[in-house]
Short mmCIF file of C-alpha atoms and ligand atoms in Angstrom, two decimals:
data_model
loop_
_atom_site.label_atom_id
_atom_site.label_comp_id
_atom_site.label_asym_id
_atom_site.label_seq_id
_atom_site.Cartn_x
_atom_site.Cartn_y
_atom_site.Cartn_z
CA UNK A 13 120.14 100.21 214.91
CA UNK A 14 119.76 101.06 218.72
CA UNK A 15 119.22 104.21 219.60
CA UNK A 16 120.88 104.59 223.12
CA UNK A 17 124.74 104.91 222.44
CA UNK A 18 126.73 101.96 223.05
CA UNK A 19 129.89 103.51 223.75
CA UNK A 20 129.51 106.54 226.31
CA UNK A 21 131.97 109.15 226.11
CA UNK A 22 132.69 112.00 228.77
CA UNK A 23 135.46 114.52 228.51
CA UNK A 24 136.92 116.01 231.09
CA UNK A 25 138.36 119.09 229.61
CA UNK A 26 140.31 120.37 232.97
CA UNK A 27 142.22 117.50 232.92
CA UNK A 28 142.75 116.77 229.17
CA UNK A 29 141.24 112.93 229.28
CA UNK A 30 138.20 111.30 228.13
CA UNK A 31 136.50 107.96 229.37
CA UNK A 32 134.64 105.58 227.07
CA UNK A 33 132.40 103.47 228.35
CA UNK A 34 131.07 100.15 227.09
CA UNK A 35 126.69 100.14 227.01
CA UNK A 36 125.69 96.54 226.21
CA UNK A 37 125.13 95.28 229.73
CA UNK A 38 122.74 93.16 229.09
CA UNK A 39 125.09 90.95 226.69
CA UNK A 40 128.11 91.61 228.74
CA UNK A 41 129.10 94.03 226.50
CA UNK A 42 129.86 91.80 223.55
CA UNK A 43 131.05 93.70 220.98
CA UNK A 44 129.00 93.40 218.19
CA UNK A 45 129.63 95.86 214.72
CA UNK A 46 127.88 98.63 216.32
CA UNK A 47 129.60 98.93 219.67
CA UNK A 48 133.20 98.55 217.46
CA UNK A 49 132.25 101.09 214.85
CA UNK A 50 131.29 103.48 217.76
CA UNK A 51 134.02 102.80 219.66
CA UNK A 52 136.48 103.04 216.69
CA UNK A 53 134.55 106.80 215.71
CA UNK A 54 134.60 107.92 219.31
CA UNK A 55 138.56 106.82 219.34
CA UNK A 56 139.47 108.68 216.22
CA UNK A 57 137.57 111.72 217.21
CA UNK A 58 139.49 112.48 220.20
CA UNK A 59 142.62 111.27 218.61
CA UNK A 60 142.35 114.66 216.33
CA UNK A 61 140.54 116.89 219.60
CA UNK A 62 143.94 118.72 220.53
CA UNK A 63 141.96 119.38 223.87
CA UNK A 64 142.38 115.76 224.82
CA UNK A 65 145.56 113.95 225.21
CA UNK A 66 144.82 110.77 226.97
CA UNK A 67 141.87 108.13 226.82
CA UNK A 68 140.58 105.57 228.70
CA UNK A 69 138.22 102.63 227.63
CA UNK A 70 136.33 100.78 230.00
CA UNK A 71 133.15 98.61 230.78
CA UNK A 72 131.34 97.57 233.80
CA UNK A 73 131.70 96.00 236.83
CA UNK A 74 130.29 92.61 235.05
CA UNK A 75 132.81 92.78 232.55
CA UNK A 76 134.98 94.88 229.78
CA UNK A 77 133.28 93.15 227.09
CA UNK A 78 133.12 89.32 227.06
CA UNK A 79 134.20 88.99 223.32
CA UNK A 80 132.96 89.37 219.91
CA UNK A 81 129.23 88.89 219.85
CA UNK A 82 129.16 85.09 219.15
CA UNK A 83 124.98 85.98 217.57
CA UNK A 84 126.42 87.70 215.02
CA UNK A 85 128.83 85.03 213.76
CA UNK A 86 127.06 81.56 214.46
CA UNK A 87 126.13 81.33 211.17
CA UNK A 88 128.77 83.23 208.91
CA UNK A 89 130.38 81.73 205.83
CA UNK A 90 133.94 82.67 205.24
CA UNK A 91 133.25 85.30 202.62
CA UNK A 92 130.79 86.43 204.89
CA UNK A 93 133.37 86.83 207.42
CA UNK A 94 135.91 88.69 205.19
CA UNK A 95 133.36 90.98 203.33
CA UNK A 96 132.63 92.01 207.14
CA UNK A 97 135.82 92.33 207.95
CA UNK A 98 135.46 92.68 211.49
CA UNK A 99 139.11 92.09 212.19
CA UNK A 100 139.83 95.79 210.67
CA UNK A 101 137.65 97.76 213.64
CA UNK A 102 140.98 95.95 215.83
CA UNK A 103 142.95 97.38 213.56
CA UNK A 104 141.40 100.79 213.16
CA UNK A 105 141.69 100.61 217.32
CA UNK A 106 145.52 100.07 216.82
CA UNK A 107 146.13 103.07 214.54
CA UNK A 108 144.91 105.60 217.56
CA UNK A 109 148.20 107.68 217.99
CA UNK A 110 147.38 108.87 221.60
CA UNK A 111 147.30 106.78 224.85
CA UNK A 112 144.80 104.84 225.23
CA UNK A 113 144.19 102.93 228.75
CA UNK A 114 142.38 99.44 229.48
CA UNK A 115 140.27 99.58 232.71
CA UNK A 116 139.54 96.32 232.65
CA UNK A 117 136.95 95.03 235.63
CA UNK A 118 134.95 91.86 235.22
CA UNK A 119 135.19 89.08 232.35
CA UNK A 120 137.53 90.28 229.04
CA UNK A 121 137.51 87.47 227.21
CA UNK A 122 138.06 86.51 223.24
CA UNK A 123 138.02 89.91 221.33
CA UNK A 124 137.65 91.93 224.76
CA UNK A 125 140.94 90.79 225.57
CA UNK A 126 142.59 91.36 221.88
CA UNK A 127 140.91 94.90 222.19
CA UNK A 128 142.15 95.59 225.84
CA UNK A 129 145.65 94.05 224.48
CA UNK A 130 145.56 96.04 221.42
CA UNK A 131 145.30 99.12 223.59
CA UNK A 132 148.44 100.70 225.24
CA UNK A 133 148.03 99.47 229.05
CA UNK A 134 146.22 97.40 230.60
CA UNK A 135 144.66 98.54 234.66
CA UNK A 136 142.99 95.74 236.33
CA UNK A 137 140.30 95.73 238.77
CA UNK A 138 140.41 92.58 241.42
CA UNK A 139 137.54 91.16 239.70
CA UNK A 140 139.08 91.08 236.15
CA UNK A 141 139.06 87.83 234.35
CA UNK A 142 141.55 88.02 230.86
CA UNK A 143 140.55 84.50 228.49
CA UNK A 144 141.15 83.48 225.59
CA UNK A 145 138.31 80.58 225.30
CA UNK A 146 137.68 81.08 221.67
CA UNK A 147 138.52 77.28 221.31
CA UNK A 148 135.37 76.34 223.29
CA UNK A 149 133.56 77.56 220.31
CA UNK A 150 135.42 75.64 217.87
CA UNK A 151 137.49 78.32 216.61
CA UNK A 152 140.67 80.17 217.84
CA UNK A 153 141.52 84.27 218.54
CA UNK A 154 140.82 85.55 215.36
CA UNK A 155 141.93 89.52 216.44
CA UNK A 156 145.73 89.17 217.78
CA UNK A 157 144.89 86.63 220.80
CA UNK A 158 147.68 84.07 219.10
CA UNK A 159 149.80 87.06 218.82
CA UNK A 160 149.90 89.71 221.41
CA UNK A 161 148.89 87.38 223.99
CA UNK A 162 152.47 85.43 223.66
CA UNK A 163 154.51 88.38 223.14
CA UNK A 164 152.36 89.25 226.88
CA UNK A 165 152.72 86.14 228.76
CA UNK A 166 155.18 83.87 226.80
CA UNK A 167 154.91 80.92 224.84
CA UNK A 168 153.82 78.34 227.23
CA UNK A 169 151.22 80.08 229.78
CA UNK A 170 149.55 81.47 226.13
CA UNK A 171 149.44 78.04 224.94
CA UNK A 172 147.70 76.85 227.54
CA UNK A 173 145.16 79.79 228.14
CA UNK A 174 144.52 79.50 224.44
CA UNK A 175 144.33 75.38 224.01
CA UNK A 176 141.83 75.09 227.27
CA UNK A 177 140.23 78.97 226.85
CA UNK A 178 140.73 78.99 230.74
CA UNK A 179 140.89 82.46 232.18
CA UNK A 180 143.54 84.00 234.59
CA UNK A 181 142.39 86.41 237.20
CA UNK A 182 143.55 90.01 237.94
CA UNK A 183 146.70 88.91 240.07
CA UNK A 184 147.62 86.65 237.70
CA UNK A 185 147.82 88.70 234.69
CA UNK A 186 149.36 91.04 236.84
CA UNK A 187 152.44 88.81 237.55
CA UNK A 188 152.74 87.91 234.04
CA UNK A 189 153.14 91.59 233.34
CA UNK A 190 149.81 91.45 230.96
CA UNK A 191 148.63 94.25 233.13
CA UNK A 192 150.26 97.22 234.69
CA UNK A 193 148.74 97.19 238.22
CA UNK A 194 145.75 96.25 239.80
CA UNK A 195 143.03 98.34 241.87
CA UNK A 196 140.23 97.60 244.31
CA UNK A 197 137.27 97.84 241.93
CA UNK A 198 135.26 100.35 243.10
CA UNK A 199 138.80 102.47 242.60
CA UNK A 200 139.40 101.30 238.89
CA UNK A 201 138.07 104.11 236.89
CA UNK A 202 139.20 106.73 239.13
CA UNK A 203 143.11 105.26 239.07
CA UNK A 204 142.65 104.76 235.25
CA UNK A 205 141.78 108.15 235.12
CA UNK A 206 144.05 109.33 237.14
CA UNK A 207 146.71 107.62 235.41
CA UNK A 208 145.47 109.51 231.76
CA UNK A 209 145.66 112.45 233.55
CA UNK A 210 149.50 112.01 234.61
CA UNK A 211 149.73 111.43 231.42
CA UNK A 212 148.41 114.02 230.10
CA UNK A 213 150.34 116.56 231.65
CA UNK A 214 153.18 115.38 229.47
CA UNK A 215 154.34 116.70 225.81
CA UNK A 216 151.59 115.21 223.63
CA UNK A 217 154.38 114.79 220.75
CA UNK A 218 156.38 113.26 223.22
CA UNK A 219 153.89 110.88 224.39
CA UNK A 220 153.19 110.00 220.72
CA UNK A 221 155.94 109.20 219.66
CA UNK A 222 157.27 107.25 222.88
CA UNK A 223 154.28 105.28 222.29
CA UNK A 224 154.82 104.69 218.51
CA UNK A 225 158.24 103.89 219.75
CA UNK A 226 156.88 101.19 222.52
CA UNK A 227 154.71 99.88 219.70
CA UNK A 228 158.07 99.46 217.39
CA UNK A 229 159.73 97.18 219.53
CA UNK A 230 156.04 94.46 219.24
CA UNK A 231 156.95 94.78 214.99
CA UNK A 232 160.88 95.32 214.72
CA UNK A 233 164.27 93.71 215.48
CA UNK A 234 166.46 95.34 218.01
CA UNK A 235 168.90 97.21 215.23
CA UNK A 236 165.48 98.09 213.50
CA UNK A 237 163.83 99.21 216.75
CA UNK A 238 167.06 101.09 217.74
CA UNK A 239 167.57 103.04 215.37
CA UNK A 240 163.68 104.04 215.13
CA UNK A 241 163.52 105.26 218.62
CA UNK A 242 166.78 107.02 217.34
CA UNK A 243 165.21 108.81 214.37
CA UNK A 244 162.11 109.98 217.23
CA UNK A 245 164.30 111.09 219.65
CA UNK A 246 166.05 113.31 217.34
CA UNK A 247 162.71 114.51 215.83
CA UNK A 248 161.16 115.68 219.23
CA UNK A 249 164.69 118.35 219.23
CA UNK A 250 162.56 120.34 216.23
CA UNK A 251 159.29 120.13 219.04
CA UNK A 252 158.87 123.39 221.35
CA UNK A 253 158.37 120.86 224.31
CA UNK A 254 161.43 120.03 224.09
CA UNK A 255 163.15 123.30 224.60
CA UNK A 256 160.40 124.14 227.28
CA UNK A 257 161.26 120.63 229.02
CA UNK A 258 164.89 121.36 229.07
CA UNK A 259 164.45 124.91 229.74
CA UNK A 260 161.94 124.05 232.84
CA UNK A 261 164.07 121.63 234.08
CA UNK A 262 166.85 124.06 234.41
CA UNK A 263 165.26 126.60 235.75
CA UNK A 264 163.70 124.56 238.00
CA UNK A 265 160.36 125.21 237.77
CA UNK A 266 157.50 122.86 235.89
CA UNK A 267 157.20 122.69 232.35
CA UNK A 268 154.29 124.13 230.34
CA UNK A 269 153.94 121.65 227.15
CA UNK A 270 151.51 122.58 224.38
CA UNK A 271 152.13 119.92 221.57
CA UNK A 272 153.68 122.26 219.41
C1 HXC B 321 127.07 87.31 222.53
C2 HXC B 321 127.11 87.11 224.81
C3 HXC B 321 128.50 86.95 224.80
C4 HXC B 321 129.16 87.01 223.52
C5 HXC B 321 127.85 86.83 226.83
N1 HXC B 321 126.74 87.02 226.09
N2 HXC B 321 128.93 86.77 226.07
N3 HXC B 321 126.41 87.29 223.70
N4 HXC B 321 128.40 87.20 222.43
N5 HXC B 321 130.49 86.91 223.42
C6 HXC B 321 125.36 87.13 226.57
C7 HXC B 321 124.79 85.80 226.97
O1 HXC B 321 124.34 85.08 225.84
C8 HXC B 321 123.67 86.21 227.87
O2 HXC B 321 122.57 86.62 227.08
C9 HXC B 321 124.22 87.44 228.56
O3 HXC B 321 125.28 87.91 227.73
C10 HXC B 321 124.77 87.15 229.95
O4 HXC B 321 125.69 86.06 229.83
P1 HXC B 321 125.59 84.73 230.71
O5 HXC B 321 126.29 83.67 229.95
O6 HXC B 321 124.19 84.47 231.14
O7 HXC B 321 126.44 85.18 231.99
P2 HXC B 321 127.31 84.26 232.96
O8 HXC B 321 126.61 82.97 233.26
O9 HXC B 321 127.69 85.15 234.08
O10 HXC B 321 128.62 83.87 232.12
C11 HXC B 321 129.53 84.87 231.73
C12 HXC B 321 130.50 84.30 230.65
C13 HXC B 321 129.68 83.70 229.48
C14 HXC B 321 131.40 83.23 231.27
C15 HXC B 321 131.37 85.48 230.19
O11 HXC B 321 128.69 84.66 229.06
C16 HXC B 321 130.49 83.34 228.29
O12 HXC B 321 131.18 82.32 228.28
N6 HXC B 321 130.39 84.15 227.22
C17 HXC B 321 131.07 83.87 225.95
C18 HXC B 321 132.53 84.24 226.04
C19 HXC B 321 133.24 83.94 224.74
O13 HXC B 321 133.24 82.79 224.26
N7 HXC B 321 133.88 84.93 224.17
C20 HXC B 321 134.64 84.79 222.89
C21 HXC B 321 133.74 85.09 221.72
S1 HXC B 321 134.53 84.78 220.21
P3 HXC B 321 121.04 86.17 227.42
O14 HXC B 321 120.26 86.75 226.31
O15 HXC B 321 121.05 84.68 227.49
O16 HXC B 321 120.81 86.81 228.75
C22 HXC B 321 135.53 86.10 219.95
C23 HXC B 321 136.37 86.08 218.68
C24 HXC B 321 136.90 87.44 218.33
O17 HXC B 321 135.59 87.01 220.70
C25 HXC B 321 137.47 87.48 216.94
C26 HXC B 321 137.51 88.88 216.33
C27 HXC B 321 136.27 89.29 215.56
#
């Protein structure tokens, strides 16, 4: 076990967000079983602080992570691979029901980019590089690359970033709408920040469930996904944020949301 935390986490309280930060420079912050468990604990603590309402996970200016830590599975027999199952801290990432941000600087390849993708939005620094190259090792995206990736960019651009594990750069990604916007870099984790913060200021049931609902469209049909954004939108009517939004809104003045 290392002693220095791998994932950093700083709360700022005024404005309701914390930042996680990624601290395995040295290996590019692959992310090995301790940096996902952390990362995973650190996630689902702040998921049930009611004094945070929007996160945002990040690395360095090197890179978001540049995939699973390849050391730790060289050797690993299948049933050593599904005793581990590494796959579930991806999933355990997924469950988080709060916003969760990508700042994304730097390489994010393999299982960086299935985390950052498995996240709810991607921000891009210039620098950021978003791969796939798992098939250089002799294997493919083992933690929704196949997956999220196509539903991202479409059938053939995936096919190709997965067959040849080239990268695509920040611009790139950007016009393929796998990320939301991209910064200068030394702006990245200030706009990412400042982006949880808009956020934030929002109805945290509100922004729950319009994420849940977001999520719903990745896993359902259209008559499926319709009528599930239905049944939340009728919900949030039993949610005091609603009656303050409405309220606010008509007597124009800003609302005052307390996830209640
Ligand atoms: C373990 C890694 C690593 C990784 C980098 N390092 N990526 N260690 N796992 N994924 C280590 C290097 O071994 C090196 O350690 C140090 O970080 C710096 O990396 P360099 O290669 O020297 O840096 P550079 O020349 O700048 O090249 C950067 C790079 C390259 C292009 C990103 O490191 C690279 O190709 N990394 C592997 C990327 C990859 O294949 N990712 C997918 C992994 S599989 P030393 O000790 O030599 O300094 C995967 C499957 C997920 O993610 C499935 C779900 C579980």
């Amino acid at each position: 076990m290392n002693d220095e935390p791998l994932v950093i986490v700083e709360r700022d309280g005024a404005r309701r967000v914390a930042l996680l930060r990624f601290n395995r420079p040295k290996q590019l912050n692959a992310l090995n079983a301790q940096v996902m468990d952390e990362l995973c604990r650190a996630l689902e603590e702040l998921d049930a602080d009611e004094t945070i309402r929007c996160m945002v996970v990040t690395g360095n200016e090197r890179a978001f992570a540049a995939g699973a830590d390849i050391g730790e599975m060289a050797t690993a027999s299948p049933i050593d691979m599904l005793r581990g199952n590494r796959i579930a801290q991806w999933d355990r990432v997924r469950r988080i029901t709060k916003p969760v941000i990508a700042a994304v600087a730097g390489w994010c390849l393999g299982g960086g980019c299935e985390l950052a993708m498995a996240l709810d939005l991607i921000v891009a620094a210039e620098s950021a590089r978003f791969g796939q190259p798992e098939i250089e090792l002799g294997v493919i995206p083992g933690a929704g690359g196949t997956q999220r990736l196509t539903r991202a960019v479409g059938k053939s651009r995936a096919m190709e970033m997965v067959l040849t594990g080239e990268p695509i750069d920040a611009r790139e990604a950007h016009r393929l709408g796998l990320v939301t916007r991209v910064v200068p870099d030394e702006l990245l984790v200030e706009d990412a920040l400042a982006l949880a913060a808009k956020i934030a200021t929002k109805s945290p049931i509100a922004t729950r469930l319009a994420k849940e609902a977001v999520n719903a469209a990745f896993e359902m049909d259209l008559t499926e996904g319709l009528a599930h954004e239905r049944r939340l939108f009728y919900l949030l009517f039993a949610s005091e944020d609603q009656k303050e939004g409405m309220a606010a809104f008509l007597e124009k003045r800003k609302p005052e949301f307390t996830g209640r």
